[in-house]
Amino acid sequence: MGILWKENGTFKEEGIERGESLWIQKQYQDKESSNGSTGNYSIRPSLKGDISTEVAVIGAGLAGVLIAYLLQSRGVPVVVLECRTTGSGVSKNTTAKITFQHGLIYKKLITYKGEQRAWEYAMANQLAIDKYRDIIKELNISCDYEVLANYIYTLDNEQKIRREVDAALRLGLPAVFTKDTSLPFKVKAAIRFDNQAQFHPLKFLNGLADKIKIYENTRVTQINKDGLILTDQGSVKAKKVVIATHYPFINVPGYYFIRLHQERSYLTALEGYDYDKSTLDGMYLDADPDGYTFRKYKDYLILGGAGHRTGKYQPPDAYAKLERAARKWYPKSNIKYTWSAQDCMTPDSIPYIGRYSVRTPNIYVATGFNKWGMTGSMVSAMVISDMITGKENEYRKVFTPRRLMLSGSRAFIKDAAIITISLLSEHLKIPHDKLKDIEKEKAGVIRYNGQRIGVYRDREDKYYFVTTKCPHLGCKLEWNQNEMTWDCPCHGSRFDYHGNLINNPAMRDAFDSCIRKKSKL
């Protein structure tokens, strides 16, 4: 009955994020669920006592819920365990574009993976779009589903768009080269995929979640090799386990911590813009990573960008950058909501979907969606449900976590360098900040009693202290002024300035935080 994983500490309460996405606003959480509650925070019970099931899914985000739903639709007994509430993680912060045009992906895939694997990737994601449509229709889910075109545009490099169009056409994909868009500025060129879609992600998630058994506020504390899962509320004995927690939290085996990093992007919802002159005819994304993303929802225009690796190279004025763009292109608008998103990135831009490791044949994983979590979640559900039920899936090989990744060698080297520097900095770099010099609503790092301490000073002159050593694997946390959080550059764990956990793979708080006046230190 050997122990595969056991928690080492825990979190006290959910970390506070600075912004709240458009999707969790009360006026757009008006769909009443079957249990009489509304919105993302439908009241679902915690686990009480000990149960057994065929499959246990850990994580009630979009991927976990879809996996459970497809398994249940095939008659497989399944339960979902969620340490917080359904959809309360990264699923609530997405742009919710349902498309298989994932940036300029197909030229890259053909070059490094070959046409067969590129075709498998495309077909799986195209099938994912069809599956969304079928589920929404079958269950009559009211989630503002719209069929639209998706565009990837460039401001300066027409040739790379033409190469991508050629690659997509070689695979039989519905790619169209165009220079005509409904963006508020001229583009050099764009690739258009018709018949893509967008929706309200939490309305869809709730419509699906009400059909399956989810135990909320149930924290997994231990996983045994025989499938016994211990929680703070009871235990689950499962024949198969699916890890759908955004970032896999079991470090060994699997070693996903050396095969994934996380990135952040920032989003705003604009209201009051000139609707008649600014009607988007689809969803848009700049091919340049420093560019912008656009989509509409009801009377709002969602504008995003200013992305960076979590914990590194963050622009300290990401929201200001978006505000300047909004003033330039939509001068009549004002920003109603702001929030940020976090995504797991793989070296070769393909998700990890399949068996967690060769040593754990009854454990599965779905992660690394590379900012395309809507189709990534559905592909995960289709592939994993097929694997568990013994059905052949002709597309699964391209997503296997055990694949070779020659195209990702540079990313591996870069990630290894960042991790090494961060680990060394935590132990060797001497902080130079002085407590008295930290400005209000800013943070710094000091040395206190021989330990590196991160300090945030609020506008009322209170000081919040956390250790800068990430509780995941010990990297040095960096301050993110955009979100007022401490972020890990190695693996993407995030904590609010109290030290409370926001994002995994860390599974416990950064520090038992305290509030002190300047005079007491």
Coordinates of C-alpha atoms in Angstrom, one line a residue:
M1 CA 0.0 0.0 0.0
G2 CA 3.0 2.4 -0.5
I3 CA 2.4 6.1 -0.3
L4 CA 2.8 7.9 -3.7
W5 CA 2.3 11.4 -2.4
K6 CA 1.5 13.1 0.9
E7 CA 1.0 16.7 1.7
N8 CA 3.6 18.6 3.6
G9 CA 1.7 21.5 5.2
T10 CA -1.4 23.1 3.9
F11 CA -3.1 26.4 3.2
K12 CA -5.3 28.2 5.7
E13 CA -7.6 30.1 3.3
E14 CA -7.8 31.0 -0.3
G15 CA -5.4 33.6 -1.5
I16 CA -6.9 36.9 -2.6
E17 CA -6.6 37.9 -6.2
R18 CA -6.5 41.6 -7.1
G19 CA -9.2 41.5 -9.8
E20 CA -12.3 39.6 -10.5
S21 CA -13.1 38.4 -14.0
L22 CA -16.1 39.3 -16.1
W23 CA -17.3 35.7 -15.8
I24 CA -17.8 35.8 -12.0
Q25 CA -19.8 39.0 -11.9
K26 CA -23.2 38.5 -10.3
Q27 CA -25.2 39.8 -13.3
Y28 CA -23.7 37.2 -15.5
Q29 CA -24.1 34.3 -13.1
D30 CA -27.9 34.2 -13.4
K31 CA -28.4 30.6 -14.5
E32 CA -30.0 28.7 -11.6
S33 CA -28.5 25.3 -11.2
S34 CA -30.5 22.1 -10.4
N35 CA -29.8 22.3 -6.7
G36 CA -31.3 25.8 -6.4
S37 CA -28.1 27.8 -6.1
T38 CA -26.7 30.2 -8.7
G39 CA -23.4 31.1 -10.3
N40 CA -20.0 29.7 -10.0
Y41 CA -20.2 29.2 -6.3
S42 CA -23.1 26.6 -6.3
I43 CA -23.2 24.9 -3.0
R44 CA -22.0 21.4 -3.3
P45 CA -21.3 19.1 -0.4
S46 CA -17.9 18.1 1.0
L47 CA -17.0 14.4 1.2
K48 CA -18.2 12.8 4.4
G49 CA -16.7 9.4 5.4
D50 CA -15.2 6.8 3.1
I51 CA -16.4 5.8 -0.3
S52 CA -15.3 3.8 -3.3
T53 CA -15.6 4.4 -7.0
E54 CA -14.2 3.4 -10.4
V55 CA -12.5 6.7 -11.2
A56 CA -11.6 9.7 -9.0
V57 CA -10.8 13.0 -10.7
I58 CA -8.9 15.5 -8.6
G59 CA -9.7 19.1 -9.7
A60 CA -13.1 20.6 -10.6
G61 CA -12.0 23.0 -13.3
L62 CA -13.2 22.7 -16.8
A63 CA -10.8 19.8 -17.6
G64 CA -11.7 17.8 -14.6
V65 CA -15.5 18.3 -14.9
L66 CA -15.4 17.4 -18.7
I67 CA -13.4 14.2 -18.0
A68 CA -15.8 13.1 -15.3
Y69 CA -18.9 13.9 -17.5
L70 CA -17.6 11.9 -20.5
L71 CA -16.7 9.0 -18.2
Q72 CA -20.1 9.1 -16.5
S73 CA -21.9 9.3 -19.9
R74 CA -20.3 5.9 -20.7
G75 CA -21.5 4.4 -17.5
V76 CA -18.3 4.7 -15.5
P77 CA -18.8 5.5 -11.8
V78 CA -16.8 8.7 -11.1
V79 CA -16.4 11.4 -8.5
V80 CA -14.6 14.7 -8.5
L81 CA -12.6 16.0 -5.6
E82 CA -12.1 19.8 -5.3
C83 CA -10.2 21.5 -2.5
R84 CA -12.1 24.8 -3.0
T85 CA -15.2 25.3 -5.3
T86 CA -16.0 24.3 -8.8
G87 CA -14.4 26.6 -11.4
S88 CA -12.7 28.7 -8.7
G89 CA -9.2 28.2 -10.2
V90 CA -7.9 29.2 -13.6
S91 CA -11.1 28.3 -15.4
K92 CA -12.7 31.5 -14.1
N93 CA -10.1 33.7 -15.7
T94 CA -10.0 32.5 -19.3
T95 CA -10.9 34.4 -22.4
A96 CA -13.1 31.4 -23.3
K97 CA -12.2 31.1 -27.0
I98 CA -13.0 27.7 -28.4
T99 CA -10.7 27.4 -31.4
F100 CA -8.2 25.0 -32.9
Q101 CA -6.2 27.9 -34.4
H102 CA -3.7 28.1 -31.6
G103 CA -1.5 30.9 -32.7
L104 CA 0.9 30.0 -35.5
I105 CA 1.1 26.4 -34.5
Y106 CA 0.8 24.3 -37.6
K107 CA 4.0 25.3 -39.4
K108 CA 5.9 24.6 -36.2
L109 CA 4.2 21.2 -35.8
I110 CA 4.8 20.1 -39.3
T111 CA 8.5 21.1 -39.1
Y112 CA 9.2 19.4 -35.8
K113 CA 6.6 16.6 -35.5
G114 CA 5.8 15.8 -39.1
E115 CA 2.5 16.1 -41.0
Q116 CA 0.9 13.0 -39.3
R117 CA 1.3 14.3 -35.7
A118 CA 0.3 17.8 -36.9
W119 CA -2.8 16.4 -38.4
E120 CA -3.6 14.4 -35.3
Y121 CA -3.3 17.6 -33.2
A122 CA -5.6 19.5 -35.5
M123 CA -8.2 16.8 -35.8
A124 CA -8.4 16.3 -32.0
N125 CA -8.9 20.0 -31.4
Q126 CA -11.4 20.3 -34.3
L127 CA -13.4 17.4 -32.8
A128 CA -13.3 19.3 -29.4
I129 CA -15.2 22.2 -30.9
D130 CA -17.8 19.8 -32.3
K131 CA -18.1 18.1 -28.9
Y132 CA -18.8 21.4 -27.2
R133 CA -21.6 22.2 -29.6
D134 CA -23.1 18.7 -29.1
I135 CA -23.0 18.9 -25.3
I136 CA -24.5 22.4 -25.2
K137 CA -27.3 21.3 -27.5
E138 CA -27.9 18.0 -25.8
L139 CA -28.1 19.4 -22.3
N140 CA -29.6 22.7 -23.4
I141 CA -27.0 24.7 -21.5
S142 CA -27.5 28.5 -21.7
C143 CA -23.9 29.7 -21.9
D144 CA -24.0 32.5 -24.5
Y145 CA -22.4 30.1 -27.1
E146 CA -21.6 31.9 -30.4
V147 CA -20.1 30.6 -33.6
L148 CA -17.5 33.1 -34.9
A149 CA -14.3 33.3 -36.9
N150 CA -10.9 33.2 -35.2
Y151 CA -8.1 35.4 -36.4
I152 CA -4.3 35.4 -35.8
Y153 CA -3.0 38.7 -37.1
T154 CA 0.4 40.4 -37.5
L155 CA 1.3 44.1 -37.7
D156 CA 4.7 43.6 -39.4
N157 CA 5.4 40.1 -40.9
E158 CA 3.1 39.0 -43.7
Q159 CA 5.3 36.1 -44.6
K160 CA 4.9 34.2 -41.4
I161 CA 1.1 34.4 -41.9
R162 CA 1.4 33.1 -45.4
R163 CA 3.6 30.2 -44.2
E164 CA 1.0 29.3 -41.6
V165 CA -1.8 29.4 -44.1
D166 CA 0.1 27.1 -46.4
A167 CA 0.8 24.7 -43.5
A168 CA -2.8 24.6 -42.4
L169 CA -4.0 24.0 -46.0
R170 CA -1.6 21.1 -46.3
L171 CA -3.4 19.5 -43.3
G172 CA -6.8 20.2 -44.9
L173 CA -7.7 22.9 -42.4
P174 CA -10.1 25.8 -43.3
A175 CA -7.5 28.5 -43.3
V176 CA -8.0 31.8 -45.1
F177 CA -5.4 34.5 -45.8
T178 CA -6.8 38.0 -45.3
K179 CA -5.9 41.6 -44.7
D180 CA -9.5 42.6 -43.8
T181 CA -10.4 42.6 -40.1
S182 CA -12.7 44.6 -37.8
L183 CA -9.9 45.6 -35.5
P184 CA -9.5 49.4 -34.9
F185 CA -6.2 49.4 -36.7
K186 CA -4.7 48.1 -39.9
V187 CA -2.9 44.8 -39.9
K188 CA -0.2 43.5 -42.3
A189 CA -2.0 40.2 -42.7
A190 CA -4.1 37.6 -40.8
I191 CA -5.1 34.0 -40.9
R192 CA -8.8 33.3 -40.4
F193 CA -10.5 30.0 -39.3
D194 CA -14.2 30.1 -39.7
N195 CA -16.8 28.2 -37.5
Q196 CA -14.9 28.6 -34.3
A197 CA -16.8 29.6 -31.1
Q198 CA -16.8 31.5 -27.8
F199 CA -19.0 31.2 -24.7
H200 CA -19.4 32.0 -21.0
P201 CA -17.1 29.4 -19.4
L202 CA -18.7 29.3 -16.0
K203 CA -22.2 29.0 -17.2
F204 CA -21.2 26.1 -19.3
L205 CA -19.2 24.6 -16.4
N206 CA -22.1 24.9 -14.0
G207 CA -24.5 23.3 -16.5
L208 CA -22.2 20.3 -16.7
A209 CA -21.2 20.2 -13.0
D210 CA -24.8 19.7 -11.9
K211 CA -24.8 16.4 -13.8
I212 CA -22.0 14.7 -11.9
K213 CA -20.9 14.1 -8.3
I214 CA -18.5 16.7 -7.1
Y215 CA -17.2 17.0 -3.5
E216 CA -16.1 20.6 -2.9
N217 CA -14.0 21.9 0.0
T218 CA -12.4 18.5 0.1
R219 CA -8.6 18.7 0.2
V220 CA -6.6 15.7 -0.9
T221 CA -3.9 15.0 1.7
Q222 CA -2.4 11.7 0.5
I223 CA -2.5 9.4 -2.5
N224 CA -1.5 5.7 -2.2
K225 CA -0.2 3.6 -5.0
D226 CA -3.2 1.3 -4.7
G227 CA -5.6 4.1 -5.5
L228 CA -6.6 5.0 -2.0
I229 CA -7.0 8.8 -1.7
L230 CA -7.1 10.4 1.7
T231 CA -8.7 13.8 2.2
D232 CA -9.4 16.1 5.1
Q233 CA -13.0 14.9 5.0
G234 CA -12.8 11.2 4.4
S235 CA -11.3 8.8 1.9
V236 CA -11.9 7.6 -1.7
K237 CA -10.8 4.1 -2.9
A238 CA -10.5 4.4 -6.7
K239 CA -9.3 2.0 -9.4
K240 CA -8.1 4.9 -11.5
V241 CA -7.1 8.5 -10.7
V242 CA -7.0 11.6 -12.9
I243 CA -4.9 14.6 -11.9
A244 CA -6.7 17.6 -13.4
T245 CA -5.4 20.3 -11.1
H246 CA -4.0 22.7 -13.8
Y247 CA -0.4 22.0 -12.7
P248 CA 0.4 18.4 -11.5
F249 CA 1.2 18.4 -7.8
I250 CA 2.9 15.0 -7.6
N251 CA 6.6 15.7 -8.3
V252 CA 7.9 12.2 -8.5
P253 CA 7.3 10.2 -10.6
G254 CA 6.3 12.3 -13.6
Y255 CA 8.8 15.1 -13.1
Y256 CA 6.4 17.7 -14.6
F257 CA 8.2 20.4 -12.6
I258 CA 11.1 20.2 -15.1
R259 CA 8.8 20.0 -18.1
L260 CA 6.4 22.9 -17.5
H261 CA 6.5 26.5 -16.7
Q262 CA 3.7 29.0 -16.2
E263 CA 2.9 32.3 -17.9
R264 CA 0.6 35.2 -16.9
S265 CA -1.5 37.5 -19.1
Y266 CA -3.7 40.5 -18.2
L267 CA -7.3 41.2 -19.2
T268 CA -9.8 44.1 -19.1
A269 CA -13.5 44.3 -19.9
L270 CA -14.3 47.6 -21.6
E271 CA -17.8 49.2 -21.6
G272 CA -19.1 52.2 -23.2
Y273 CA -17.1 51.9 -26.4
D274 CA -18.6 53.0 -29.7
Y275 CA -20.5 49.8 -30.4
D276 CA -21.6 50.6 -33.9
K277 CA -18.1 51.4 -35.1
S278 CA -16.3 48.8 -33.1
T279 CA -18.2 45.6 -33.7
L280 CA -15.8 42.7 -33.8
D281 CA -16.7 40.0 -36.4
G282 CA -14.7 37.4 -34.5
M283 CA -12.0 36.6 -32.0
Y284 CA -8.5 38.1 -32.5
L285 CA -5.0 37.4 -31.3
D286 CA -1.7 39.0 -32.3
A287 CA 0.9 36.5 -33.5
D288 CA 3.5 38.6 -31.6
P289 CA 3.6 37.5 -27.9
D290 CA 3.8 41.1 -26.9
G291 CA 0.5 41.9 -28.8
Y292 CA -3.1 41.9 -27.8
T293 CA -6.1 39.6 -27.7
F294 CA -9.7 40.7 -28.4
R295 CA -13.2 39.3 -28.1
K296 CA -16.7 40.5 -27.3
Y297 CA -19.1 39.4 -24.6
K298 CA -22.6 41.1 -24.7
D299 CA -21.9 44.8 -24.4
Y300 CA -18.3 44.3 -23.3
L301 CA -15.1 44.2 -25.2
I302 CA -12.4 42.0 -23.7
L303 CA -8.9 43.4 -24.3
G304 CA -5.9 41.5 -23.1
G305 CA -2.1 41.3 -23.3
A306 CA 1.1 42.3 -21.4
G307 CA 2.0 38.7 -20.8
H308 CA 5.1 37.3 -19.2
R309 CA 6.5 34.3 -17.5
T310 CA 5.2 34.0 -14.0
G311 CA 7.7 35.5 -11.6
K312 CA 9.9 36.9 -14.3
Y313 CA 10.2 39.9 -16.7
Q314 CA 6.8 41.2 -15.6
P315 CA 5.9 44.7 -16.8
P316 CA 5.2 46.6 -13.6
D317 CA 2.4 48.5 -15.4
A318 CA 0.6 45.8 -17.3
Y319 CA -2.9 47.2 -16.6
A320 CA -1.6 50.7 -17.5
K321 CA -0.4 49.3 -20.8
L322 CA -3.9 47.9 -21.5
E323 CA -5.5 51.2 -20.4
R324 CA -3.3 53.1 -22.9
A325 CA -4.3 50.7 -25.6
A326 CA -8.0 51.1 -24.8
R327 CA -7.7 54.9 -24.8
K328 CA -6.0 54.8 -28.2
W329 CA -8.3 52.4 -30.0
Y330 CA -11.6 52.8 -28.0
P331 CA -11.5 56.4 -26.7
K332 CA -15.1 56.4 -25.6
S333 CA -14.7 53.3 -23.4
N334 CA -13.9 52.8 -19.8
I335 CA -12.5 49.8 -18.0
K336 CA -15.1 48.0 -16.0
Y337 CA -13.2 44.9 -14.8
T338 CA -9.6 43.8 -14.7
W339 CA -8.1 40.4 -14.0
S340 CA -5.3 38.1 -15.0
A341 CA -4.9 34.6 -16.2
Q342 CA -2.3 31.8 -15.7
D343 CA -1.4 29.1 -18.1
C344 CA 0.9 26.0 -18.1
M345 CA 3.3 25.9 -21.0
T346 CA 5.1 22.9 -22.5
P347 CA 8.3 23.1 -24.4
D348 CA 6.8 21.9 -27.7
S349 CA 3.4 23.7 -27.4
I350 CA 1.4 20.5 -27.1
P351 CA -0.5 19.5 -23.9
Y352 CA 0.4 16.5 -21.7
I353 CA -2.6 14.2 -21.8
G354 CA -2.4 10.5 -20.9
R355 CA -0.8 8.3 -18.2
Y356 CA 1.0 10.3 -15.5
S357 CA 4.1 8.2 -15.7
V358 CA 5.2 4.7 -16.7
R359 CA 5.4 3.8 -13.0
T360 CA 1.8 4.8 -12.3
P361 CA -0.3 3.0 -15.0
N362 CA -3.6 3.8 -13.3
I363 CA -3.0 7.5 -12.8
Y364 CA -3.7 10.0 -15.7
V365 CA -2.9 13.6 -16.2
A366 CA -4.2 16.6 -18.2
T367 CA -2.1 19.7 -18.2
G368 CA 0.0 22.1 -20.3
F369 CA -2.7 23.7 -22.4
N370 CA -0.5 26.5 -23.6
K371 CA -3.2 29.2 -23.3
W372 CA -5.8 27.1 -25.2
G373 CA -7.6 25.6 -22.3
M374 CA -11.0 25.3 -23.8
T375 CA -10.1 22.9 -26.6
G376 CA -7.3 21.4 -24.4
S377 CA -9.8 20.5 -21.7
M378 CA -12.1 18.8 -24.1
V379 CA -9.3 17.0 -25.9
S380 CA -8.2 15.7 -22.4
A381 CA -11.7 14.5 -21.7
M382 CA -12.0 12.6 -25.0
V383 CA -8.5 11.1 -24.8
I384 CA -8.6 10.1 -21.1
S385 CA -12.1 8.8 -21.2
D386 CA -11.2 6.6 -24.2
M387 CA -8.0 5.3 -22.4
I388 CA -9.9 4.4 -19.2
T389 CA -12.7 2.6 -21.0
G390 CA -10.4 0.8 -23.4
K391 CA -11.4 2.6 -26.5
E392 CA -8.8 3.3 -29.2
N393 CA -8.2 7.0 -29.7
E394 CA -6.4 7.7 -33.0
Y395 CA -5.2 11.2 -31.8
R396 CA -3.7 10.3 -28.4
K397 CA -0.1 9.7 -29.5
V398 CA 0.6 13.3 -30.2
F399 CA -0.4 14.3 -26.6
T400 CA 1.4 11.5 -24.7
P401 CA 3.4 12.9 -21.8
R402 CA 6.3 10.4 -22.7
R403 CA 6.9 11.8 -26.2
L404 CA 10.2 13.1 -27.5
M405 CA 10.4 16.9 -27.7
L406 CA 13.3 17.9 -29.9
S407 CA 11.5 21.1 -30.8
G408 CA 11.5 22.0 -27.1
S409 CA 15.2 21.7 -26.3
R410 CA 15.8 25.4 -26.2
A411 CA 12.8 25.8 -23.8
F412 CA 14.2 23.1 -21.6
I413 CA 17.5 24.8 -21.4
K414 CA 16.0 28.2 -20.6
D415 CA 13.7 26.7 -17.9
A416 CA 16.7 24.9 -16.3
A417 CA 18.7 28.1 -16.3
I418 CA 15.9 30.1 -14.6
I419 CA 15.4 27.4 -12.0
T420 CA 19.1 27.3 -11.2
I421 CA 19.4 31.0 -10.9
S422 CA 16.3 31.3 -8.7
L423 CA 17.5 28.5 -6.4
L424 CA 20.9 30.1 -6.0
S425 CA 19.4 33.6 -5.5
E426 CA 17.3 32.4 -2.6
H427 CA 20.4 31.2 -0.8
L428 CA 23.1 33.5 -2.0
K429 CA 21.8 36.8 -3.1
I430 CA 21.8 39.3 -0.2
P431 CA 18.8 41.6 -0.1
H432 CA 19.6 45.3 -0.4
D433 CA 16.1 46.8 0.5
K434 CA 15.7 48.6 3.8
L435 CA 12.3 48.5 5.6
K436 CA 12.2 52.3 5.9
D437 CA 12.7 52.7 2.2
I438 CA 9.8 50.5 1.0
E439 CA 7.1 52.8 -0.4
K440 CA 3.4 52.5 0.4
E441 CA 1.6 49.9 -1.8
K442 CA 5.0 48.5 -2.8
A443 CA 7.2 45.6 -1.7
G444 CA 10.8 44.8 -1.1
V445 CA 13.0 42.0 0.3
I446 CA 15.0 42.4 3.5
R447 CA 17.1 40.1 5.6
Y448 CA 15.7 39.4 9.1
N449 CA 17.2 37.0 11.6
G450 CA 19.3 35.5 8.8
Q451 CA 16.3 34.8 6.6
R452 CA 15.2 36.5 3.4
I453 CA 11.8 38.1 4.0
G454 CA 9.4 39.6 1.5
V455 CA 7.7 42.8 2.8
Y456 CA 4.6 44.5 1.5
R457 CA 3.6 47.9 2.9
D458 CA 0.0 49.0 2.4
R459 CA -1.4 52.5 2.2
E460 CA -2.2 52.5 6.0
D461 CA 1.4 51.8 6.8
K462 CA 1.0 48.2 7.8
Y463 CA 3.7 45.7 6.9
Y464 CA 3.0 42.1 5.7
F465 CA 5.9 39.6 5.9
V466 CA 6.3 36.3 4.1
T467 CA 9.3 34.1 3.4
T468 CA 10.6 34.4 -0.2
K469 CA 11.3 30.7 -0.3
C470 CA 8.6 28.9 -2.4
P471 CA 7.2 26.0 -0.4
H472 CA 7.0 23.9 -3.6
L473 CA 10.7 23.3 -4.4
G474 CA 12.5 26.2 -2.8
C475 CA 12.9 28.8 -5.6
K476 CA 12.9 32.5 -4.8
L477 CA 9.6 34.2 -5.0
E478 CA 9.4 37.5 -6.9
W479 CA 7.0 40.4 -6.3
N480 CA 4.4 41.1 -9.0
Q481 CA 3.3 44.7 -8.6
N482 CA 0.5 44.2 -11.2
E483 CA -1.3 41.7 -8.9
M484 CA 0.3 42.5 -5.6
T485 CA 1.4 38.9 -5.3
W486 CA 4.5 36.8 -4.6
D487 CA 5.1 34.6 -7.7
C488 CA 7.5 31.7 -8.3
P489 CA 9.6 32.0 -11.5
C490 CA 10.4 28.3 -11.6
H491 CA 7.0 26.6 -11.6
G492 CA 4.4 29.4 -11.2
S493 CA 3.1 29.0 -7.6
R494 CA 1.5 32.3 -6.5
F495 CA 0.7 33.8 -3.1
D496 CA -1.1 37.0 -2.0
Y497 CA 0.8 39.4 0.2
H498 CA -0.5 37.6 3.3
G499 CA 1.3 34.5 2.1
N500 CA -1.9 32.7 1.2
L501 CA -1.8 30.2 -1.7
I502 CA -3.5 31.3 -4.9
N503 CA -2.0 29.0 -7.6
N504 CA -0.3 25.6 -7.5
P505 CA 1.9 23.5 -7.8
A506 CA 2.6 24.6 -4.2
M507 CA 0.1 23.0 -1.9
R508 CA 0.6 25.1 1.2
D509 CA 0.9 28.8 2.2
A510 CA 4.2 30.6 1.8
F511 CA 4.3 31.7 5.5
D512 CA 2.3 32.1 8.6
S513 CA 1.9 35.8 7.7
C514 CA 1.7 38.6 10.2
I515 CA 0.9 42.3 10.2
R516 CA 3.4 44.5 12.0
K517 CA 3.9 48.2 12.4
K518 CA 7.2 49.5 11.3
S519 CA 8.2 50.3 14.8
K520 CA 7.9 46.7 15.9
L521 CA 10.6 45.3 13.6

